[in-house]
Amino acid sequence: MLRAKLDDQVAQQKRLDEAERAVKLGMQVVDDLARIDRERSHRPYLERIAPSLAVSVQELLRQQLLKIEKARADLSG
C-alpha cells in the first residue's frame, strides 16, 4: 500500500486518505445489498446458504480499512 520510503510522510498520508475515502465509498455502495443478503430468512434454503458477493466484498473492504488504519498508525509511530 505504501511506497517503501520513496515518498515523504505527507505524500504517504495523502495516499492513505485517498484509499480510505475509496474504501468508505465502496462500503456505502455494498452496504444495503449486503444487509439484504444477510436477511434471507424468507428465501428458499439453497438461496439462504448460498455465498453472497455483496457480503464478501463488504468484509474485504472492512479488512482493507483495518490495513489502512494500521498503515496510518505505523506512519505516525
C-alpha atoms as one frame of an Amber mdcrd trajectory, in Angstrom:
protein
   0.000   0.000   0.000   2.658   2.499   0.981   5.673   3.015  -1.167   8.546
   1.922   0.989  10.152   5.206   1.999  10.095   6.612  -1.542   7.567   9.300
  -0.643   7.660  11.681   2.263   5.189  11.398   5.127   2.831  13.998   3.638
   2.565  12.100   0.350   2.023   8.819   2.163  -0.660  10.397   4.349  -2.385
  11.729   1.234  -2.369   8.245  -0.322  -3.870   6.780   2.832  -6.573   9.459
   2.885  -7.486   8.708  -0.734  -7.516   4.963  -0.090  -9.712   5.419   2.975
 -12.209   7.545   1.034 -12.357   4.925  -1.725 -12.941   2.091   0.743 -15.655
   4.023   2.573 -17.379   4.792  -0.728 -17.257   1.108  -1.632 -18.743   0.230
   1.743 -21.610   2.651   1.145 -22.275   1.069  -2.246 -22.481  -2.509  -0.958
 -23.972  -1.830   2.481 -27.646  -2.081   1.511 -27.081  -5.102  -0.735 -25.098
  -6.893   1.962 -27.782  -6.174   4.568 -30.464  -7.577   2.265 -28.339 -10.650
   1.538 -27.827 -11.296   5.247 -31.597 -11.148   5.829 -32.536 -14.141   3.705
 -34.820 -15.974   6.127 -37.817 -15.751   3.772 -35.950 -17.309   0.823 -35.655
 -20.992  -0.097 -32.973 -22.959   1.755 -30.408 -23.054  -1.075 -30.647 -19.291
  -1.529 -30.207 -18.754   2.220 -26.981 -20.757   2.373 -25.507 -19.533  -0.920
 -22.495 -17.230  -0.565 -23.186 -13.562  -1.102 -20.862 -11.476  -3.254 -22.032
  -8.275  -1.541 -21.277  -9.654   1.937 -17.875 -10.926   0.755 -16.995  -7.543
  -0.741 -18.171  -5.769   2.401 -15.881  -7.961   4.536 -12.917  -7.395   2.203
 -13.495  -3.645   2.404 -13.588  -3.807   6.213 -10.290  -5.681   6.185  -8.794
  -3.092   3.838  -9.933  -0.285   6.136  -8.156  -2.011   9.043  -4.981  -2.227
   6.930  -5.221   1.495   6.159  -5.658   2.300   9.848  -2.615   0.141  10.701
  -0.533   1.804   7.969  -1.585   5.210   9.277  -0.559   4.207  12.815   2.772
   2.844  11.551   3.375   6.078   9.649   2.789   8.286  12.665   4.534   5.997
  15.136
